[in-house]
Short mmCIF file of C-alpha atoms in Angstrom, two decimals:
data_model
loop_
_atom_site.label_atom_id
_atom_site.label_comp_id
_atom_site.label_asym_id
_atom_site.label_seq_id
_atom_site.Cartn_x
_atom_site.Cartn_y
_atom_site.Cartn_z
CA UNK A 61 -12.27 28.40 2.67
CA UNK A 62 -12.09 28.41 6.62
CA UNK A 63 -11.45 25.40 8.35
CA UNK A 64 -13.14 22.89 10.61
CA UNK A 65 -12.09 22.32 13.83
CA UNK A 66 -12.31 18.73 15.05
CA UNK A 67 -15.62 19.29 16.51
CA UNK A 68 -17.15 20.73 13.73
CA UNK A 69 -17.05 24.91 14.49
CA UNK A 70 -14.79 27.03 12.21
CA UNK A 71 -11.80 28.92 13.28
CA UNK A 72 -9.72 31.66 11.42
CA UNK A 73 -7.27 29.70 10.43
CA UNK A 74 -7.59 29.74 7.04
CA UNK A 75 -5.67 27.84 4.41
CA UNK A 76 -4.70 30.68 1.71
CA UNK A 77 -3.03 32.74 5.37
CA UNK A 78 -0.94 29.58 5.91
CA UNK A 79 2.87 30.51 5.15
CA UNK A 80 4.19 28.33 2.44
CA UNK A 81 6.61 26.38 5.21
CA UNK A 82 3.72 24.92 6.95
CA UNK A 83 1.89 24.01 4.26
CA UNK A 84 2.28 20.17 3.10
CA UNK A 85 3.33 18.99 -0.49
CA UNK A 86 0.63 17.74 -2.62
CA UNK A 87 0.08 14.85 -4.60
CA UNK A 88 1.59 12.05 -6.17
CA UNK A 89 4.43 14.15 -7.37
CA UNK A 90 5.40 15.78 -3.99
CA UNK A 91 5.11 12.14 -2.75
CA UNK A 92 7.31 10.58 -4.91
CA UNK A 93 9.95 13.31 -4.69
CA UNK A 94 10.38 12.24 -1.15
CA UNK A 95 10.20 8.44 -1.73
CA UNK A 96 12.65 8.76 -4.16
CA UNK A 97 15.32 10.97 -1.77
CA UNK A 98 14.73 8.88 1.34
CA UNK A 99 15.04 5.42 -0.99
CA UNK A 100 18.05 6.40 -2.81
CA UNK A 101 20.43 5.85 0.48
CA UNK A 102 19.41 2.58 0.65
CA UNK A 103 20.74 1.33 -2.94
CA UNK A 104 23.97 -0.99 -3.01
CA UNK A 105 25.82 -2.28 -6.62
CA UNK A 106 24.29 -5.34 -5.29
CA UNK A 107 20.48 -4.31 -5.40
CA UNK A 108 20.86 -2.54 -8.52
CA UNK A 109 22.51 -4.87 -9.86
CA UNK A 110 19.27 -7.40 -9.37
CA UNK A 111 17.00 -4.05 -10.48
CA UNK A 112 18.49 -4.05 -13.55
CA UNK A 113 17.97 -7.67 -14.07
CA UNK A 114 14.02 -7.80 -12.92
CA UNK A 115 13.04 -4.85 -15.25
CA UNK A 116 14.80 -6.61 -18.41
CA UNK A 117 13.09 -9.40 -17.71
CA UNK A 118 10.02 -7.62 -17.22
CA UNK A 119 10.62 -5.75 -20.73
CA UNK A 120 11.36 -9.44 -21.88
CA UNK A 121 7.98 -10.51 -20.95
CA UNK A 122 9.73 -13.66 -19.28
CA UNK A 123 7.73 -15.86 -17.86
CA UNK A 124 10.89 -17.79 -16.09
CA UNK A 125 12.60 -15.27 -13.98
CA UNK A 126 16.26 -15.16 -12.65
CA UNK A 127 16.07 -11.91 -10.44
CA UNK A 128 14.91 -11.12 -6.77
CA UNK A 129 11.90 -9.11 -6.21
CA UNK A 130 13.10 -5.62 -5.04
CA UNK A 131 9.89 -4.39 -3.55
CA UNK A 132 8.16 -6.64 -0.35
CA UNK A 133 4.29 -5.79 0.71
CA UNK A 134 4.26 -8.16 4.72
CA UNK A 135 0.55 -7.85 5.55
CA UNK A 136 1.62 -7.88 9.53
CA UNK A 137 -1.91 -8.43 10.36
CA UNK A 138 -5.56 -9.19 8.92
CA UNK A 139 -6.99 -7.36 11.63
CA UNK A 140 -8.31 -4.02 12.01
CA UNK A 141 -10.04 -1.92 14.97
CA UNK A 142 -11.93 -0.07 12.03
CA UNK A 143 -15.20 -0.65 9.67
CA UNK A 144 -14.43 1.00 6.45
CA UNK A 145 -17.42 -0.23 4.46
CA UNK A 146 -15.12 -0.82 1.00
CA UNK A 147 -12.39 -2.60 2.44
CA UNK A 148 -12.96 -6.44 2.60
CA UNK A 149 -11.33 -6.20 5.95
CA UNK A 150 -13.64 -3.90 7.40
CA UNK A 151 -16.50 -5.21 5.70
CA UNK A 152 -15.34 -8.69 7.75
CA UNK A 153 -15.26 -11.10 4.12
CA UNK A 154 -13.89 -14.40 5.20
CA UNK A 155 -10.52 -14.22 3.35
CA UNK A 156 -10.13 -18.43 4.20
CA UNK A 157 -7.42 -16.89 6.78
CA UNK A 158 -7.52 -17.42 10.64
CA UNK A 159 -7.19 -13.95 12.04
CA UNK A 160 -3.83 -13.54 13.15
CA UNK A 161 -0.59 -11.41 13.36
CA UNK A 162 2.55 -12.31 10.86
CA UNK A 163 5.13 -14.27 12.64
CA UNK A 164 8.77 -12.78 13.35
CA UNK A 165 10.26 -16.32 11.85
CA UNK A 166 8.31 -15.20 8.53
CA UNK A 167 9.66 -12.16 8.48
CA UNK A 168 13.58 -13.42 9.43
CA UNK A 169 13.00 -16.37 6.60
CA UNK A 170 12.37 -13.50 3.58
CA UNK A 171 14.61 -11.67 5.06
CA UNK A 172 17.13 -14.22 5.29
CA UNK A 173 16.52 -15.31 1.78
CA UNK A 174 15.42 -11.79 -0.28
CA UNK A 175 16.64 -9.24 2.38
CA UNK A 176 20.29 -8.30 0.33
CA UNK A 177 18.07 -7.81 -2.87
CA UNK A 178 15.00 -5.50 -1.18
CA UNK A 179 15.03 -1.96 -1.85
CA UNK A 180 11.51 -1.41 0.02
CA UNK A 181 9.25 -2.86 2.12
CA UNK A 182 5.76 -2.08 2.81
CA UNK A 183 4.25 -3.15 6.15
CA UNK A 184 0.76 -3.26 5.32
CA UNK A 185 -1.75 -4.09 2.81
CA UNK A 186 -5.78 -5.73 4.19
CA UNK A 187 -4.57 -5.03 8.06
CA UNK A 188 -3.99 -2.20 10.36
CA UNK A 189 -0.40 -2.52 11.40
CA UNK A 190 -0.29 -1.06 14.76
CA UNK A 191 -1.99 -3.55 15.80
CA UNK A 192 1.01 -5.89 15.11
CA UNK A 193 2.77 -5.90 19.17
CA UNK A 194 6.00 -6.17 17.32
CA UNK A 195 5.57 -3.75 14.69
CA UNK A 196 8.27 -1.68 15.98
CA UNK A 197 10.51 -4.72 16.10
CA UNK A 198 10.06 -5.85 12.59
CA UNK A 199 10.24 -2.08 11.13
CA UNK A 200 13.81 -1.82 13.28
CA UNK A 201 15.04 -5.99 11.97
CA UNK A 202 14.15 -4.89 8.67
CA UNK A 203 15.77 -1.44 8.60
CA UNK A 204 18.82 -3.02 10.20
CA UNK A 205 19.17 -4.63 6.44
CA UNK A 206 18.69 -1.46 4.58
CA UNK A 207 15.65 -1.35 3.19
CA UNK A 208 13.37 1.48 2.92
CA UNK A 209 10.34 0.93 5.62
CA UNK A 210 6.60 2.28 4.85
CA UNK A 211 3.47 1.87 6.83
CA UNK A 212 -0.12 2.81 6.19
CA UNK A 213 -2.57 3.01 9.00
CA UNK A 214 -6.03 4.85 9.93
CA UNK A 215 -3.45 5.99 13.27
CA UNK A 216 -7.27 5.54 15.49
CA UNK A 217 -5.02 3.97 17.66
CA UNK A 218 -4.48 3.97 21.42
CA UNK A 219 -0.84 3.69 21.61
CA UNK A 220 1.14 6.45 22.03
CA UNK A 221 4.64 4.70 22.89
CA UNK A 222 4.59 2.50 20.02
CA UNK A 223 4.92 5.35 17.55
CA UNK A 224 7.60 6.88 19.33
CA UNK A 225 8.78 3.17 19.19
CA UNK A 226 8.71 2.78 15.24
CA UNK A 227 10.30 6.30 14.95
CA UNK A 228 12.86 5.20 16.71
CA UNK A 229 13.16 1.58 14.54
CA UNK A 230 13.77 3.82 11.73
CA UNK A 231 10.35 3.96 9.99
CA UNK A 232 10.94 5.93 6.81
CA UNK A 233 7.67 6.62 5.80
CA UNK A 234 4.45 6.78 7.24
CA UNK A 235 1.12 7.33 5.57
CA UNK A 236 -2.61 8.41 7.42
CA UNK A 237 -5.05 7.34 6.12
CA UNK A 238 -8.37 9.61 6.57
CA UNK A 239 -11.42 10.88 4.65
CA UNK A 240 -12.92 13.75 6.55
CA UNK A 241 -12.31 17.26 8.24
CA UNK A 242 -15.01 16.80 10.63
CA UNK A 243 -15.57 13.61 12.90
CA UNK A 244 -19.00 13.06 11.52
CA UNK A 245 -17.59 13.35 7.93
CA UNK A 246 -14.77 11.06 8.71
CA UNK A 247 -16.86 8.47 10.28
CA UNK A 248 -18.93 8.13 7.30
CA UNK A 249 -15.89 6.16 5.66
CA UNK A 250 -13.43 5.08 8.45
CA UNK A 251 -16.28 3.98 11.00
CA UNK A 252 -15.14 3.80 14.86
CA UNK A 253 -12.46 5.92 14.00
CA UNK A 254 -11.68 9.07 15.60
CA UNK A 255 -10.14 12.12 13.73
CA UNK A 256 -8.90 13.91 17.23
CA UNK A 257 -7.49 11.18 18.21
CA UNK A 258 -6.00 10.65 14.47
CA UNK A 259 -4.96 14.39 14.59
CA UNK A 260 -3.12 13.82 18.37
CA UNK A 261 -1.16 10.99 16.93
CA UNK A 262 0.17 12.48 13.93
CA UNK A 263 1.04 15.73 16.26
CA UNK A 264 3.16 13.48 18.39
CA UNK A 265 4.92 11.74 15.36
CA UNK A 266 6.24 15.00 14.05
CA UNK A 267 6.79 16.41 17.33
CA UNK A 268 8.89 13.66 18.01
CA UNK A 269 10.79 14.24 14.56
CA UNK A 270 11.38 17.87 16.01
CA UNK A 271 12.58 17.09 19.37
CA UNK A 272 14.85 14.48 18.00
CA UNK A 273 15.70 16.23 14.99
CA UNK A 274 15.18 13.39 12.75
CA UNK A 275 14.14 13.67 9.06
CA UNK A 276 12.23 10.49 9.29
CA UNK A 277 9.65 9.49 9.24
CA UNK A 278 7.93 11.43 6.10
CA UNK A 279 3.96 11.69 7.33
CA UNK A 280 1.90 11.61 4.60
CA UNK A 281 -2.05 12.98 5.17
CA UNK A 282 -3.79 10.97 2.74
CA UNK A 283 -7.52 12.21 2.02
CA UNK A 284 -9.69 9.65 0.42
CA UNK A 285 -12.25 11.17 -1.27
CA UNK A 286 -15.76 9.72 -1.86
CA UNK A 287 -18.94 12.30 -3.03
CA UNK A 288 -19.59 12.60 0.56
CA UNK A 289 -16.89 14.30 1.71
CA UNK A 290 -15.30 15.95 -0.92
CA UNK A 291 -16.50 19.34 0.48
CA UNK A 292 -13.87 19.11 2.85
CA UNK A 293 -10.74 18.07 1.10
CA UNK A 294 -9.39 21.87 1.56
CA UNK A 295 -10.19 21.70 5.20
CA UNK A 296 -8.56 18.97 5.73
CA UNK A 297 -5.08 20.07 4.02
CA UNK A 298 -5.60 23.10 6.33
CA UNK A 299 -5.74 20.67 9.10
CA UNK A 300 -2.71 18.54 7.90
CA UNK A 301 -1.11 21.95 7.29
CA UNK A 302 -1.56 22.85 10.84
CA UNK A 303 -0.10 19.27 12.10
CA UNK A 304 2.98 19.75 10.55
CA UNK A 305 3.11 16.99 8.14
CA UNK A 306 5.29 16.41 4.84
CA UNK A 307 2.90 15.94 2.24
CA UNK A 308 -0.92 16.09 1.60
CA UNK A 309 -2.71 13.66 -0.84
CA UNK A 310 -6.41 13.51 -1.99
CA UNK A 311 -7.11 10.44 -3.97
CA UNK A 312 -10.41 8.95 -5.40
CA UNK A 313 -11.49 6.58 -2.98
CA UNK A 314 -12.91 3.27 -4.02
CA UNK A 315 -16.00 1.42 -3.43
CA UNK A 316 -19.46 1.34 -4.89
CA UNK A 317 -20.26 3.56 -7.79
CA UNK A 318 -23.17 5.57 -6.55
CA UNK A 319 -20.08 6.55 -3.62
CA UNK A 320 -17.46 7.83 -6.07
CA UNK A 321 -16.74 10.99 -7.46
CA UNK A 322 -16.22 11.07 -11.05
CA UNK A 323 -12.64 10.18 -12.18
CA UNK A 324 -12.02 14.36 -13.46
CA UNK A 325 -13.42 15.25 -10.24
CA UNK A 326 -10.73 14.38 -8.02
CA UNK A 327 -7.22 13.72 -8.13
CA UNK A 328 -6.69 9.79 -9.36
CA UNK A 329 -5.51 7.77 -7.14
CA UNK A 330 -1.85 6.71 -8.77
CA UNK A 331 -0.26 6.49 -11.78
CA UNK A 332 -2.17 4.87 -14.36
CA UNK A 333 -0.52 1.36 -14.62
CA UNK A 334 -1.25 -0.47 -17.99
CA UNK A 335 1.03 -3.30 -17.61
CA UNK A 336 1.13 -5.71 -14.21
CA UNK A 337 4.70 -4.88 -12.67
CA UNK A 338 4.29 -6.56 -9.80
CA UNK A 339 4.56 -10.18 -11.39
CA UNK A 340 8.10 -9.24 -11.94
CA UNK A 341 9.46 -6.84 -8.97
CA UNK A 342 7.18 -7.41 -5.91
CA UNK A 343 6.73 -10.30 -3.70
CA UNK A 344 3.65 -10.10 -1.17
CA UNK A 345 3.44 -11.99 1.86
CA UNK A 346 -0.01 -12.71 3.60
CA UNK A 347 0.10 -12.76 7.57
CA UNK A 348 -0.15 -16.44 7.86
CA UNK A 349 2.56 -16.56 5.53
CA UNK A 350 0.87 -17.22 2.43
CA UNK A 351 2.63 -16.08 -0.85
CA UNK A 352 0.37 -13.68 -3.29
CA UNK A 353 1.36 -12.29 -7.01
CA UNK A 354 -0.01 -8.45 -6.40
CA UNK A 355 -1.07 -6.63 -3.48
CA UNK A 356 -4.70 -6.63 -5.01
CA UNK A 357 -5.64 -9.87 -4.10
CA UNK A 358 -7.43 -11.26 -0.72
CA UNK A 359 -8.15 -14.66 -0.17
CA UNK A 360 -6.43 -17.10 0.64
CA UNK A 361 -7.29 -19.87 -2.23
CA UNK A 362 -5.72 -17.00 -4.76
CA UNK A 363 -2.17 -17.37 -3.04
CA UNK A 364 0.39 -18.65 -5.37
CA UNK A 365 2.71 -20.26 -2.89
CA UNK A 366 3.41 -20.45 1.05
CA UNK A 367 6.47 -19.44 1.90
CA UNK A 368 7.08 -22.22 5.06
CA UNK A 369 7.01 -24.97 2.27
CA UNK A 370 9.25 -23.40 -0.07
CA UNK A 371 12.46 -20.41 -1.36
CA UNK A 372 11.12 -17.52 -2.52
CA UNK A 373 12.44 -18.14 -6.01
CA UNK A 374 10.90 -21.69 -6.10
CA UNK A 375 7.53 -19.40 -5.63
CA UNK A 376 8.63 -17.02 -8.32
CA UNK A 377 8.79 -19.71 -11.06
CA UNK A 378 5.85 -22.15 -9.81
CA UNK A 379 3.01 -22.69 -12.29
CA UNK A 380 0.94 -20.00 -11.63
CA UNK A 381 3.75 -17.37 -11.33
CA UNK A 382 4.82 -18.80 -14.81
CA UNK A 383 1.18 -18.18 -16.49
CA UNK A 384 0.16 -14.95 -14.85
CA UNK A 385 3.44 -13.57 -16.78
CA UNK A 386 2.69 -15.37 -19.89
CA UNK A 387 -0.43 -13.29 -20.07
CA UNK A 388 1.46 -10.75 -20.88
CA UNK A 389 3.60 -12.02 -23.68
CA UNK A 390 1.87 -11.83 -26.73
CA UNK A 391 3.54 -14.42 -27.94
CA UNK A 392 2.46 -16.95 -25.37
CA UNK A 393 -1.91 -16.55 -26.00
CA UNK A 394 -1.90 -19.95 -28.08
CA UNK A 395 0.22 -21.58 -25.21
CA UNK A 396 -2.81 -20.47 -23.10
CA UNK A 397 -5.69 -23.45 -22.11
CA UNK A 398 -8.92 -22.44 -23.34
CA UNK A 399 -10.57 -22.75 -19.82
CA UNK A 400 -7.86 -21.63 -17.38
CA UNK A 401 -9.26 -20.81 -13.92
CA UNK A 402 -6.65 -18.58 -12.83
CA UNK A 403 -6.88 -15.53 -10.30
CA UNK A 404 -5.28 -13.19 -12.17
CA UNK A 405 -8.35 -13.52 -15.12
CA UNK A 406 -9.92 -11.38 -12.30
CA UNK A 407 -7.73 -8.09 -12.63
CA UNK A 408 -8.73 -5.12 -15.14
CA UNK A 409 -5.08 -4.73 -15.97
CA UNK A 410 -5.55 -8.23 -17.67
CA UNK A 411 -8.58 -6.96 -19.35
CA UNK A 412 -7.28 -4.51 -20.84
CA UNK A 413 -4.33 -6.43 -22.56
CA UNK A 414 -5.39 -5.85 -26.75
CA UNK A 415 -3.68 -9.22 -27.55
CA UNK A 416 -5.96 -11.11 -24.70
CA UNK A 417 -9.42 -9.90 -26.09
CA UNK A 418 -10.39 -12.97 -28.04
CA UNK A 419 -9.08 -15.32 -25.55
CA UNK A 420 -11.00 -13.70 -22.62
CA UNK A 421 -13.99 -13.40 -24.46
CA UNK A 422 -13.90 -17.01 -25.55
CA UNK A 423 -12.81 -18.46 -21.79
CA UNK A 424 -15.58 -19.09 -19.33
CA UNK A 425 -13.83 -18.71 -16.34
CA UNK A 426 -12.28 -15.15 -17.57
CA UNK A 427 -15.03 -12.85 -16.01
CA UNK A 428 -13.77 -9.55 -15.10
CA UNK A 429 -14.29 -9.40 -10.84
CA UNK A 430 -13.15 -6.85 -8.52
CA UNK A 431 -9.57 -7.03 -7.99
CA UNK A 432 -9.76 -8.57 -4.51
CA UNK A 433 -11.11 -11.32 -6.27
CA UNK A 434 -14.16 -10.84 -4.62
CA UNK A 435 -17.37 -11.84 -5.99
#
């Protein structure tokens, strides 16, 4: 299939003449091949130590946990310069949180508490992170503790020096988010964003790799695909291809149904998850500072704890914390009030749980929702 250029005309370079060096890995298990290699030099006894710990517990089903999260989502921001339709960001839903950037003392408190125990950190989640004037700062505070760094971000961003900035901070992974070939394509999905200027900024981030000779960061081209723009999912790995970066993903976007492909028409979008890990392993931090249980969940009357009023582990085995694991122990359904109002009722992993069936269907408040908790 010949490719698009930027402004929409074809050129003859074509992905099947692309030599197999330039061309990026694909999917998930590309992806995780390099997660794995770059994460694996930042293990200590100490972390897996507390790994080992977290996933028996998880296994357990304990609701009472002992063990560190190992895995940190920091929203930086709530902002974002774009107007993706199926984000609740984009589409501007009041989350109940003042717009705002994360504040360095939140991030030096987790760190300070959680930061010998983290294995990975993920700067993002409902924001765009480059907006963040620190970003570089808290990617370089956070990699000074050895812990692996990602960031995901639409890069339809004007400013150049910062990514040379987080290179430099030792970002280990960085992931594009885009979902078209062709500018008009793209701006169906990621509207105000622009795919040259998308395309200039990931040039510079692996031409700064080059120069500089540094593994690091791992660009990831991530295509989300909707039934508009799946036409151009081959383009577009000819494009990454031609960028230079790592690995190239396609993933079935999200959003309203009459938008989405069918789930054997494109590639899904992870691994399908049965069980709720995150209750056990992950600790997410909102930008104001708010603590959440998953990285599903938006607004702010869903937040478990706060983590200016309390440890992290103090958050880890509050009540809510405590029930959203029980729902997972079979063992604990009868311990379960008849008409519990709790956020994680929201979440199809919960609905899917064989031993919850009855309960769900016999508690009014236990409505399946989307998992932003949105209405």
């Amino acid at each position: 299939m010949l490719a698009r250029n930027l402004n929409g005309s074809v050129d003859a370079d074509h992905w099947p003449g692309t030599p197999w060096w330039r061309r990026p890995l694909r999917g998930n298990a590309g992806r995780y091949v390099l997660l794995a290699r770059q994460g694996a030099r930042y293990l200590t006894p100490k972390k897996i130590a507390n790994v080992l710990r977290c996933e028996m517990e998880k296994r357990q089903r304990l609701a009472r946990v002992r063990s560190y999260p190992y895995v940190a989502t920091l929203d930086v921001t709530n902002l974002c310069n774009l107007r993706c339709p199926y984000c609740p960001t984009g589409a501007q839903r009041d989350a109940g949180r003042n717009p705002r950037t994360m504040s360095l003392s939140v991030v030096d408190r987790l760190l300070e508490e959680v930061g010998g125990y983290l294995i990975s950190a993920n700067l993002f989640n409902w924001g765009e992170p480059f907006i963040h004037r620190n970003i570089a700062d808290i990617v370089e505070r956070i990699h000074a503790r050895g812990i692996f760094t990602q960031l995901s971000s639409n890069l339809s961003i004007d400013r150049p020096a910062v990514l040379e900035d987080v290179c430099r901070a030792g970002l280990d992974y960085l992931m594009i988010s885009t979902s078209g070939a062709s500018q008009a394509v793209n701006a169906q999905y990621h509207r105000r964003g622009r795919l040259s200027q998308v395309a200039e900024n990931a040039r510079a981030v692996v031409e700064f790799k080059r120069k500089n000779r540094q593994a690091t960061p791992v660009v990831e081209w991530k295509y989300l695909v909707f039934k508009h723009n799946a036409h151009e999912v081959d383009e577009a790995r000819a494009l990454a291809a031609r960028i230079g970066v790592d690995i190239f993903r396609a993933v079935r976007g999200g959003g309203e149904e009459s938008a989405l492909v069918k789930a054997n028409e494109a590639p899904p979008s992870s691994i399908p998850v049965k069980f709720c890990h995150q209750l056990w392993q992950t600790i997410v931090v909102n930008s104001d500072g708010g603590i959440a249980p998953c990285c599903y969940l938006y607004f702010k009357s869903d937040d478990f704890a706060d983590l200016a009023q309390g440890t992290v582990m103090e958050a880890r085995n509050n009540p809510r914390y405590l029930v959203a694991r029980s729902l997972f122990d079979p063992s604990a359904v009868a311990t379960l009030p008849p008409d519990l109002q709790h956020p994680c009722l929201k979440c199809q992993l919960v609905h899917r749980v064989p031993h919850l069936k009855q309960y769900l269907a016999s508690n009014p408040h236990a409505a399946q929702q989307a998992r932003t908790g949105g209405p």
